[in-house]
Amino acid sequence: MLTALTGAFGDRADAVSVAGRSTSYEELLGAARAVARDLADAGTTAFAVDAKASLETVAAVVGGLLAGVPCVPLPPDAGPAERGHILRDSGARVVEVDFARRSAAGPELPPPGSDGAALILYTSGTTGPPKGVVLTGSAIAADLDALAGAWQWDADDTLVHGLPLFHVHGLVLGVLGALRTGSRLVHTGRPSPQAYAAAGGSLYFGVPTVWSRIAADPGSAAALAGARLLVSGSAALPAPVFRDMERLSGHRVVERYGMTETLITVSGRAGGPAHPGTVGTPLPGITTRIAAEPGAEIGELQLTGPTLFAGYLGRPEATAAAHTPDGWFRTGDIAAVDESDGTHRIVGRASTDLIKSGGYRIGAGEVENALLDHPRVSEAAVVGVPDTDLGQRIVAFVVAQGVTGGELTDFVAAHLSAHKRPREVRFVASIPRNAMGKPQKRLLLEG
């Protein structure tokens, strides 16, 4: 995974820049070797790092890879309960990194394709205490190589993003991906439109919140016209944002799909078709299937491939429950596949986004995109709530001005089938979201 650091792509003083601080591969490798030496000397079996956007975080993760010791990135904003749970569950000790401390030598690189644990990333814990997802070096390497091919990503690129370094998107793709391809990395710190515009990158990563803010700043969006590829993930990109980015920057943003447990498995391609609401086709080595009821067009997305996790740390029952009897991973996401070209469309989570109303199976995402097409709606989240007549009725939470609930219901009915219209519209000040911009619908229902 450390192709760039081992010299295949030379060196430059600003090879890696994080929040305004730059370093060369040589300096990064020296700091990482010092971390690896400390881990080896202490006999560490797992370690944690406060995963702030910093060169120290990058050095810690690379040091863990050099030492063959799994790293547990801690969210910097984690409360005492969450932090304590992660440390107890993983058995990891927190390591402080002094980036100025360098070592000329360290443990030998692990053998290529290692099946040992490289990272332990914790889930968001929406259905219980966060679970540790064990990711191996071979799974990460397989995923990064597949993405490099899909996105034509190589050492000539400059990757720009400002995503958290304790998730797959920001850490695995956004840091290890750059180190494996040898591309220059610019982490902007905060992912502001102005920072993205000033970075001069060829490849940009963002979540929908980032792209929405850039689309609302025409000057920043236009500054990305010279980029090669814009990629969105971690949640569905609203169709209006897709269209605004195309109009302002000339780019059709490519979407991709993945989970902590699977890494990225489905994606659009550089130079390929990109359409709002779709996430492309499976990456090489990935096989998908839709487990749908007879006659239904949508169902649970299940998949197999070399990028899957090794299991939930210390939870064999949960690991088994996440797989079908014939070994396919159950994503819990509802999807549809275009039979003509294999393009995947993610409807949402089975637990919150598949609505069964009046005998119909309705994807919340489709209704949300219809609402977002209304010029007075800035945010929307759709859920199904119990209803004695319909089974579930469609309820829309919207952030909007100068429009009534009845007008929005009629607007959706005019754009989609009438049975997909919201039966109730609730106006809210904002839609609660997690660090990756995903709507927290349970919080809306609890409020």
Tab-separated table of C-alpha atoms in Angstrom:
chain	number	residue	atom	x	y	z
A	1	MET	CA	0.000	0.000	0.000
A	2	LEU	CA	2.985	2.295	0.359
A	3	THR	CA	4.238	2.361	-3.220
A	4	ALA	CA	5.039	6.066	-3.191
A	5	LEU	CA	6.939	5.897	0.086
A	6	THR	CA	9.202	3.108	-1.117
A	7	GLY	CA	10.604	5.291	-3.870
A	8	ALA	CA	8.847	4.232	-7.048
A	9	PHE	CA	7.601	7.758	-7.722
A	10	GLY	CA	10.476	9.902	-6.512
A	11	ASP	CA	10.089	12.654	-3.937
A	12	ARG	CA	8.891	16.225	-3.617
A	13	ALA	CA	8.777	18.631	-0.678
A	14	ASP	CA	4.990	19.025	-0.848
A	15	ALA	CA	4.076	15.424	-1.658
A	16	VAL	CA	1.609	15.401	1.240
A	17	SER	CA	-0.075	18.559	2.559
A	18	VAL	CA	-2.537	18.487	5.438
A	19	ALA	CA	-4.266	21.584	6.796
A	20	GLY	CA	-1.540	23.868	5.472
A	21	ARG	CA	1.491	21.752	6.511
A	22	SER	CA	3.529	19.971	3.839
A	23	THR	CA	6.054	17.171	3.886
A	24	SER	CA	8.044	14.998	1.551
A	25	TYR	CA	7.684	11.244	1.249
A	26	GLU	CA	11.107	10.901	2.862
A	27	GLU	CA	10.093	12.955	5.905
A	28	LEU	CA	6.767	11.138	6.200
A	29	LEU	CA	8.472	7.779	6.001
A	30	GLY	CA	10.983	8.812	8.673
A	31	ALA	CA	8.206	9.853	11.065
A	32	ALA	CA	6.265	6.657	10.300
A	33	ARG	CA	9.328	4.499	10.946
A	34	ALA	CA	9.712	6.104	14.369
A	35	VAL	CA	6.106	5.169	15.152
A	36	ALA	CA	6.657	1.637	13.844
A	37	ARG	CA	9.787	1.208	15.947
A	38	ASP	CA	7.944	2.322	19.093
A	39	LEU	CA	5.086	-0.088	18.375
A	40	ALA	CA	7.476	-2.968	17.812
A	41	ASP	CA	9.567	-2.212	20.895
A	42	ALA	CA	6.475	-2.078	23.100
A	43	GLY	CA	4.998	-5.275	21.693
A	44	THR	CA	1.816	-3.385	20.777
A	45	THR	CA	-0.993	-5.490	19.305
A	46	ALA	CA	-3.323	-2.581	18.444
A	47	PHE	CA	-3.032	1.166	18.846
A	48	ALA	CA	-5.305	4.186	18.595
A	49	VAL	CA	-4.648	7.670	17.315
A	50	ASP	CA	-6.708	10.836	17.635
A	51	ALA	CA	-7.501	11.123	13.945
A	52	LYS	CA	-7.360	14.874	13.484
A	53	ALA	CA	-6.587	16.283	10.067
A	54	SER	CA	-2.830	16.360	10.612
A	55	LEU	CA	0.467	14.969	9.384
A	56	GLU	CA	0.693	13.161	12.737
A	57	THR	CA	-2.384	11.103	11.882
A	58	VAL	CA	-0.940	10.157	8.504
A	59	ALA	CA	2.389	9.174	10.073
A	60	ALA	CA	0.611	7.068	12.697
A	61	VAL	CA	-1.405	5.112	10.143
A	62	VAL	CA	1.620	4.539	7.924
A	63	GLY	CA	3.667	3.528	10.973
A	64	GLY	CA	1.076	0.931	11.863
A	65	LEU	CA	1.248	-0.495	8.344
A	66	LEU	CA	5.046	-0.665	8.540
A	67	ALA	CA	4.893	-2.457	11.894
A	68	GLY	CA	2.009	-4.735	10.940
A	69	VAL	CA	0.006	-3.398	13.914
A	70	PRO	CA	-3.635	-2.413	13.307
A	71	CYS	CA	-4.501	1.242	13.838
A	72	VAL	CA	-7.781	2.366	15.420
A	73	PRO	CA	-8.552	5.954	14.318
A	74	LEU	CA	-10.500	7.828	17.019
A	75	PRO	CA	-12.981	10.507	15.933
A	76	PRO	CA	-11.639	13.786	17.398
A	77	ASP	CA	-15.140	14.807	18.454
A	78	ALA	CA	-16.000	11.493	20.127
A	79	GLY	CA	-17.536	11.921	23.560
A	80	PRO	CA	-16.134	10.126	26.611
A	81	ALA	CA	-18.598	7.231	26.337
A	82	GLU	CA	-17.895	6.547	22.653
A	83	ARG	CA	-14.150	6.968	23.074
A	84	GLY	CA	-14.093	4.706	26.119
A	85	HIS	CA	-16.101	2.025	24.325
A	86	ILE	CA	-13.770	2.013	21.317
A	87	LEU	CA	-10.634	1.773	23.461
A	88	ARG	CA	-12.051	-0.987	25.660
A	89	ASP	CA	-13.482	-2.949	22.762
A	90	SER	CA	-10.300	-2.798	20.661
A	91	GLY	CA	-7.814	-3.112	23.512
A	92	ALA	CA	-5.835	-0.355	21.794
A	93	ARG	CA	-3.601	2.121	23.578
A	94	VAL	CA	-3.508	5.733	22.436
A	95	VAL	CA	-0.254	6.722	20.731
A	96	GLU	CA	0.986	10.296	20.531
A	97	VAL	CA	3.035	11.130	17.439
A	98	ASP	CA	5.838	13.665	17.261
A	99	PHE	CA	6.191	14.341	13.543
A	100	ALA	CA	9.582	15.976	14.060
A	101	ARG	CA	10.939	12.704	15.429
A	102	ARG	CA	12.330	10.621	12.569
A	103	SER	CA	13.948	7.232	12.184
A	104	ALA	CA	16.103	6.083	9.296
A	105	ALA	CA	15.109	2.467	9.798
A	106	GLY	CA	12.184	0.513	11.122
A	107	PRO	CA	10.542	-2.886	10.872
A	108	GLU	CA	10.553	-4.541	7.472
A	109	LEU	CA	7.497	-4.003	5.284
A	110	PRO	CA	4.825	-6.680	5.732
A	111	PRO	CA	4.663	-9.148	2.834
A	112	PRO	CA	2.539	-7.999	-0.131
A	113	GLY	CA	-1.093	-9.026	0.038
A	114	SER	CA	-1.005	-9.487	3.801
A	115	ASP	CA	-4.233	-10.808	5.301
A	116	GLY	CA	-3.362	-9.357	8.686
A	117	ALA	CA	-5.460	-6.572	10.186
A	118	ALA	CA	-4.359	-3.145	8.942
A	119	LEU	CA	-7.142	-0.930	10.287
A	120	ILE	CA	-9.990	-1.283	12.751
A	121	LEU	CA	-12.666	1.263	11.906
A	122	TYR	CA	-15.723	1.644	14.091
A	123	THR	CA	-19.270	1.839	12.743
A	124	SER	CA	-21.534	4.751	13.570
A	125	GLY	CA	-23.430	2.720	16.148
A	126	THR	CA	-26.923	3.624	14.914
A	127	THR	CA	-28.304	0.201	15.885
A	128	GLY	CA	-26.251	-0.376	19.051
A	129	PRO	CA	-22.728	0.151	20.350
A	130	PRO	CA	-20.204	0.833	17.565
A	131	LYS	CA	-18.641	-2.337	16.173
A	132	GLY	CA	-15.000	-2.649	15.159
A	133	VAL	CA	-14.639	-3.452	11.448
A	134	VAL	CA	-11.401	-5.312	10.760
A	135	LEU	CA	-9.885	-4.381	7.379
A	136	THR	CA	-6.929	-6.330	6.027
A	137	GLY	CA	-4.066	-5.032	3.942
A	138	SER	CA	-5.072	-7.239	1.028
A	139	ALA	CA	-8.655	-5.924	1.034
A	140	ILE	CA	-7.482	-2.304	1.088
A	141	ALA	CA	-4.920	-2.888	-1.659
A	142	ALA	CA	-7.469	-4.661	-3.856
A	143	ASP	CA	-9.926	-1.806	-3.466
A	144	LEU	CA	-7.422	0.961	-4.149
A	145	ASP	CA	-6.133	-0.774	-7.275
A	146	ALA	CA	-9.674	-1.257	-8.572
A	147	LEU	CA	-10.473	2.419	-7.959
A	148	ALA	CA	-7.242	3.543	-9.573
A	149	GLY	CA	-8.348	1.732	-12.707
A	150	ALA	CA	-11.933	2.998	-12.561
A	151	TRP	CA	-10.893	6.606	-12.029
A	152	GLN	CA	-7.671	6.510	-14.124
A	153	TRP	CA	-5.890	7.618	-10.960
A	154	ASP	CA	-2.092	7.705	-11.090
A	155	ALA	CA	1.048	9.525	-9.967
A	156	ASP	CA	0.337	12.490	-12.222
A	157	ASP	CA	-2.742	13.408	-10.192
A	158	THR	CA	-3.110	15.832	-7.321
A	159	LEU	CA	-5.839	14.582	-5.008
A	160	VAL	CA	-7.739	17.226	-3.024
A	161	HIS	CA	-10.210	16.643	-0.209
A	162	GLY	CA	-11.071	17.789	3.301
A	163	LEU	CA	-12.752	14.669	4.667
A	164	PRO	CA	-12.421	13.168	8.171
A	165	LEU	CA	-9.486	10.804	8.657
A	166	PHE	CA	-11.406	8.232	10.687
A	167	HIS	CA	-13.656	6.978	7.860
A	168	VAL	CA	-13.041	4.919	4.740
A	169	HIS	CA	-13.616	7.890	2.441
A	170	GLY	CA	-11.088	10.269	3.973
A	171	LEU	CA	-8.521	7.807	5.320
A	172	VAL	CA	-8.456	4.751	3.071
A	173	LEU	CA	-9.298	6.451	-0.217
A	174	GLY	CA	-8.080	9.920	0.630
A	175	VAL	CA	-4.741	9.046	2.248
A	176	LEU	CA	-3.762	5.453	1.488
A	177	GLY	CA	-5.087	5.809	-2.045
A	178	ALA	CA	-2.747	8.711	-2.679
A	179	LEU	CA	0.194	6.833	-1.187
A	180	ARG	CA	-0.502	3.732	-3.265
A	181	THR	CA	-0.888	5.596	-6.559
A	182	GLY	CA	1.863	8.100	-5.776
A	183	SER	CA	-0.424	11.042	-6.427
A	184	ARG	CA	0.199	14.272	-4.568
A	185	LEU	CA	-2.225	14.748	-1.653
A	186	VAL	CA	-3.705	18.062	-0.524
A	187	HIS	CA	-5.959	17.773	2.514
A	188	THR	CA	-7.615	21.149	2.931
A	189	GLY	CA	-8.409	20.813	6.626
A	190	ARG	CA	-11.934	22.167	6.564
A	191	PRO	CA	-13.573	21.318	3.213
A	192	SER	CA	-14.670	24.856	2.381
A	193	PRO	CA	-15.540	25.871	-1.203
A	194	GLN	CA	-12.730	28.418	-1.140
A	195	ALA	CA	-10.155	25.823	-0.040
A	196	TYR	CA	-11.202	23.405	-2.783
A	197	ALA	CA	-11.095	26.178	-5.381
A	198	ALA	CA	-7.602	27.278	-4.368
A	199	ALA	CA	-6.036	23.797	-4.254
A	200	GLY	CA	-5.461	23.345	-7.977
A	201	GLY	CA	-6.146	19.613	-7.969
A	202	SER	CA	-6.924	17.186	-10.751
A	203	LEU	CA	-8.984	14.767	-8.622
A	204	TYR	CA	-11.411	15.888	-5.910
A	205	PHE	CA	-13.277	13.866	-3.279
A	206	GLY	CA	-16.304	15.183	-1.426
A	207	VAL	CA	-19.531	14.236	0.297
A	208	PRO	CA	-22.873	15.741	-0.792
A	209	THR	CA	-22.671	18.498	1.824
A	210	VAL	CA	-19.333	19.612	0.367
A	211	TRP	CA	-20.606	19.610	-3.205
A	212	SER	CA	-23.795	21.391	-2.186
A	213	ARG	CA	-21.804	24.213	-0.598
A	214	ILE	CA	-19.497	24.457	-3.602
A	215	ALA	CA	-22.499	24.565	-5.963
A	216	ALA	CA	-23.872	27.451	-3.882
A	217	ASP	CA	-20.620	29.371	-4.494
A	218	PRO	CA	-20.456	29.770	-8.294
A	219	GLY	CA	-16.923	31.155	-8.280
A	220	SER	CA	-15.546	28.185	-6.375
A	221	ALA	CA	-17.439	25.731	-8.564
A	222	ALA	CA	-16.112	27.378	-11.726
A	223	ALA	CA	-12.561	27.136	-10.353
A	224	LEU	CA	-12.848	23.328	-10.536
A	225	ALA	CA	-13.335	23.371	-14.297
A	226	GLY	CA	-9.679	22.457	-14.819
A	227	ALA	CA	-9.917	19.299	-12.717
A	228	ARG	CA	-9.986	15.868	-14.277
A	229	LEU	CA	-12.587	14.168	-12.065
A	230	LEU	CA	-14.940	15.040	-9.196
A	231	VAL	CA	-16.100	12.148	-6.992
A	232	SER	CA	-18.931	12.073	-4.459
A	233	GLY	CA	-19.789	9.422	-1.903
A	234	SER	CA	-20.909	8.477	1.620
A	235	ALA	CA	-24.501	9.529	0.842
A	236	ALA	CA	-26.639	10.138	-2.227
A	237	LEU	CA	-25.825	13.311	-4.156
A	238	PRO	CA	-29.054	15.307	-4.666
A	239	ALA	CA	-29.973	15.660	-8.331
A	240	PRO	CA	-30.135	19.476	-8.172
A	241	VAL	CA	-26.557	19.591	-6.835
A	242	PHE	CA	-25.430	17.255	-9.637
A	243	ARG	CA	-26.985	19.556	-12.231
A	244	ASP	CA	-25.639	22.729	-10.630
A	245	MET	CA	-22.105	21.342	-10.539
A	246	GLU	CA	-22.331	20.362	-14.187
A	247	ARG	CA	-23.583	23.824	-15.150
A	248	LEU	CA	-20.992	25.707	-13.105
A	249	SER	CA	-17.890	23.511	-13.457
A	250	GLY	CA	-18.555	21.508	-16.591
A	251	HIS	CA	-18.176	18.257	-14.628
A	252	ARG	CA	-20.739	15.519	-14.118
A	253	VAL	CA	-19.834	14.379	-10.607
A	254	VAL	CA	-19.103	10.647	-10.420
A	255	GLU	CA	-20.750	8.790	-7.549
A	256	ARG	CA	-19.577	5.621	-5.881
A	257	TYR	CA	-21.009	3.252	-3.287
A	258	GLY	CA	-19.451	1.425	-0.383
A	259	MET	CA	-19.533	0.682	3.322
A	260	THR	CA	-16.959	0.391	6.071
A	261	GLU	CA	-17.393	-3.398	5.906
A	262	THR	CA	-16.969	-3.647	2.136
A	263	LEU	CA	-14.878	-0.615	1.159
A	264	ILE	CA	-15.913	0.794	-2.246
A	265	THR	CA	-17.636	-1.798	-4.397
A	266	VAL	CA	-19.625	0.073	-7.059
A	267	SER	CA	-18.606	3.222	-8.907
A	268	GLY	CA	-18.948	5.372	-11.957
A	269	ARG	CA	-15.943	5.523	-14.254
A	270	ALA	CA	-13.719	8.344	-15.416
A	271	GLY	CA	-14.885	9.202	-18.915
A	272	GLY	CA	-17.983	7.048	-18.496
A	273	PRO	CA	-21.641	7.976	-18.172
A	274	ALA	CA	-22.744	9.724	-14.988
A	275	HIS	CA	-26.370	10.288	-14.136
A	276	PRO	CA	-27.909	11.741	-10.978
A	277	GLY	CA	-29.131	9.107	-8.559
A	278	THR	CA	-26.865	6.338	-9.865
A	279	VAL	CA	-23.579	4.956	-8.493
A	280	GLY	CA	-22.201	3.149	-11.544
A	281	THR	CA	-21.330	-0.511	-11.902
A	282	PRO	CA	-19.415	-3.047	-9.762
A	283	LEU	CA	-15.642	-2.718	-9.623
A	284	PRO	CA	-13.521	-5.572	-11.013
A	285	GLY	CA	-13.694	-8.585	-8.704
A	286	ILE	CA	-16.999	-7.490	-7.129
A	287	THR	CA	-20.214	-9.416	-7.790
A	288	THR	CA	-23.582	-8.031	-6.723
A	289	ARG	CA	-27.136	-9.294	-6.590
A	290	ILE	CA	-30.523	-7.899	-5.570
A	291	ALA	CA	-32.544	-9.936	-3.079
A	292	ALA	CA	-36.031	-8.762	-4.016
A	293	GLU	CA	-39.493	-10.089	-3.407
A	294	PRO	CA	-41.205	-11.613	-6.479
A	295	GLY	CA	-42.277	-8.882	-8.860
A	296	ALA	CA	-40.390	-6.131	-7.016
A	297	GLU	CA	-37.854	-3.951	-8.814
A	298	ILE	CA	-35.933	-3.044	-5.668
A	299	GLY	CA	-34.458	-5.176	-2.901
A	300	GLU	CA	-31.479	-5.597	-0.607
A	301	LEU	CA	-28.087	-5.264	-2.272
A	302	GLN	CA	-25.827	-8.228	-1.504
A	303	LEU	CA	-22.257	-8.699	-2.728
A	304	THR	CA	-19.037	-10.697	-2.649
A	305	GLY	CA	-15.455	-9.816	-3.532
A	306	PRO	CA	-11.881	-9.310	-2.298
A	307	THR	CA	-12.564	-5.959	-0.592
A	308	LEU	CA	-14.770	-7.306	2.189
A	309	PHE	CA	-13.826	-6.985	5.843
A	310	ALA	CA	-12.414	-9.843	7.906
A	311	GLY	CA	-15.237	-9.561	10.435
A	312	TYR	CA	-16.461	-7.534	13.383
A	313	LEU	CA	-13.850	-7.480	16.116
A	314	GLY	CA	-14.767	-10.017	18.806
A	315	ARG	CA	-18.303	-10.446	17.449
A	316	PRO	CA	-18.553	-13.705	15.500
A	317	GLU	CA	-22.352	-13.774	15.828
A	318	ALA	CA	-22.691	-10.303	14.306
A	319	THR	CA	-20.266	-11.256	11.547
A	320	ALA	CA	-22.302	-14.357	10.720
A	321	ALA	CA	-25.568	-12.396	10.802
A	322	ALA	CA	-24.146	-9.922	8.268
A	323	HIS	CA	-23.814	-12.706	5.694
A	324	THR	CA	-26.336	-14.888	3.899
A	325	PRO	CA	-26.139	-18.684	4.327
A	326	ASP	CA	-24.289	-18.903	0.996
A	327	GLY	CA	-21.693	-16.320	2.071
A	328	TRP	CA	-22.833	-13.043	0.471
A	329	PHE	CA	-22.553	-9.851	2.508
A	330	ARG	CA	-25.879	-8.265	3.333
A	331	THR	CA	-25.459	-4.520	2.931
A	332	GLY	CA	-28.826	-3.576	4.401
A	333	ASP	CA	-29.177	-1.082	1.551
A	334	ILE	CA	-32.033	-1.175	-0.924
A	335	ALA	CA	-31.018	-0.918	-4.557
A	336	ALA	CA	-32.123	-1.405	-8.141
A	337	VAL	CA	-30.050	-2.431	-11.152
A	338	ASP	CA	-30.650	-1.320	-14.732
A	339	GLU	CA	-30.826	-4.554	-16.717
A	340	SER	CA	-29.539	-2.848	-19.881
A	341	ASP	CA	-26.141	-1.716	-18.571
A	342	GLY	CA	-25.816	-2.899	-14.959
A	343	THR	CA	-25.935	0.607	-13.489
A	344	HIS	CA	-26.825	0.537	-9.795
A	345	ARG	CA	-29.176	2.916	-8.023
A	346	ILE	CA	-29.187	3.000	-4.220
A	347	VAL	CA	-32.614	3.687	-2.773
A	348	GLY	CA	-31.528	3.821	0.864
A	349	ARG	CA	-31.326	1.765	4.041
A	350	ALA	CA	-33.796	-1.087	4.417
A	351	SER	CA	-34.446	-0.008	8.001
A	352	THR	CA	-35.436	3.581	7.204
A	353	ASP	CA	-35.630	4.153	3.450
A	354	LEU	CA	-37.760	1.301	2.125
A	355	ILE	CA	-41.364	2.376	2.626
A	356	LYS	CA	-44.239	-0.060	2.174
A	357	SER	CA	-47.337	2.020	1.668
A	358	GLY	CA	-50.701	0.864	0.331
A	359	GLY	CA	-49.149	-2.266	-1.145
A	360	TYR	CA	-46.357	-0.374	-2.920
A	361	ARG	CA	-42.636	-0.532	-2.168
A	362	ILE	CA	-41.277	3.021	-2.367
A	363	GLY	CA	-37.705	4.230	-2.056
A	364	ALA	CA	-37.330	7.316	0.126
A	365	GLY	CA	-34.476	8.628	-2.019
A	366	GLU	CA	-36.683	8.956	-5.081
A	367	VAL	CA	-39.195	11.091	-3.178
A	368	GLU	CA	-36.393	13.164	-1.627
A	369	ASN	CA	-34.927	13.969	-5.040
A	370	ALA	CA	-38.359	14.996	-6.311
A	371	LEU	CA	-38.772	17.367	-3.362
A	372	LEU	CA	-35.298	18.806	-3.879
A	373	ASP	CA	-36.241	19.675	-7.456
A	374	HIS	CA	-38.671	22.252	-6.058
A	375	PRO	CA	-36.911	25.652	-6.166
A	376	ARG	CA	-37.968	26.569	-2.617
A	377	VAL	CA	-36.734	23.360	-0.963
A	378	SER	CA	-33.111	23.257	0.234
A	379	GLU	CA	-33.128	19.991	2.231
A	380	ALA	CA	-35.416	16.976	2.443
A	381	ALA	CA	-35.602	13.680	4.289
A	382	VAL	CA	-38.390	11.178	3.762
A	383	VAL	CA	-39.468	8.371	6.101
A	384	GLY	CA	-42.304	5.914	6.501
A	385	VAL	CA	-44.298	5.983	9.724
A	386	PRO	CA	-46.864	3.397	10.884
A	387	ASP	CA	-50.347	3.904	9.484
A	388	THR	CA	-53.411	1.752	10.249
A	389	ASP	CA	-54.763	2.102	6.715
A	390	LEU	CA	-51.672	2.192	4.484
A	391	GLY	CA	-49.267	0.156	6.607
A	392	GLN	CA	-46.861	3.071	6.362
A	393	ARG	CA	-47.513	6.622	5.236
A	394	ILE	CA	-44.874	8.790	3.602
A	395	VAL	CA	-43.769	11.708	5.767
A	396	ALA	CA	-41.412	14.361	4.409
A	397	PHE	CA	-39.233	16.573	6.600
A	398	VAL	CA	-38.201	19.610	4.576
A	399	VAL	CA	-36.236	22.816	4.925
A	400	ALA	CA	-38.069	25.303	2.721
A	401	GLN	CA	-39.406	28.843	2.509
A	402	GLY	CA	-42.461	30.307	0.844
A	403	VAL	CA	-44.216	27.041	0.038
A	404	THR	CA	-46.956	25.001	1.702
A	405	GLY	CA	-47.074	21.314	2.452
A	406	GLY	CA	-49.959	20.862	0.051
A	407	GLU	CA	-48.005	22.483	-2.762
A	408	LEU	CA	-45.070	20.149	-2.159
A	409	THR	CA	-47.346	17.108	-2.085
A	410	ASP	CA	-48.867	18.135	-5.417
A	411	PHE	CA	-45.388	18.825	-6.834
A	412	VAL	CA	-44.195	15.303	-6.027
A	413	ALA	CA	-47.392	13.733	-7.349
A	414	ALA	CA	-46.889	15.588	-10.631
A	415	HIS	CA	-43.311	14.316	-10.988
A	416	LEU	CA	-43.673	10.766	-9.676
A	417	SER	CA	-46.521	8.293	-9.367
A	418	ALA	CA	-49.336	9.593	-7.198
A	419	HIS	CA	-48.846	6.842	-4.611
A	420	LYS	CA	-45.321	8.190	-3.951
A	421	ARG	CA	-46.517	11.599	-2.780
A	422	PRO	CA	-45.951	12.543	0.881
A	423	ARG	CA	-49.071	12.168	2.993
A	424	GLU	CA	-47.596	14.622	5.488
A	425	VAL	CA	-45.007	17.415	5.201
A	426	ARG	CA	-43.218	18.661	8.307
A	427	PHE	CA	-41.142	21.829	8.066
A	428	VAL	CA	-37.891	21.841	10.077
A	429	ALA	CA	-35.004	24.260	10.509
A	430	SER	CA	-32.407	21.710	9.406
A	431	ILE	CA	-31.884	18.007	8.701
A	432	PRO	CA	-29.565	16.413	11.302
A	433	ARG	CA	-26.567	14.739	9.684
A	434	ASN	CA	-23.522	12.762	10.790
A	435	ALA	CA	-19.896	13.648	10.055
A	436	MET	CA	-20.150	12.271	6.526
A	437	GLY	CA	-23.310	14.213	5.699
A	438	LYS	CA	-25.761	11.308	5.973
A	439	PRO	CA	-29.212	12.308	7.245
A	440	GLN	CA	-29.956	11.005	10.742
A	441	LYS	CA	-33.604	10.141	10.204
A	442	ARG	CA	-34.072	8.503	13.576
A	443	LEU	CA	-33.367	11.869	15.187
A	444	LEU	CA	-36.135	13.447	13.122
A	445	LEU	CA	-38.590	10.801	14.229
A	446	GLU	CA	-37.518	11.164	17.854
A	447	GLY	CA	-37.794	14.943	17.790
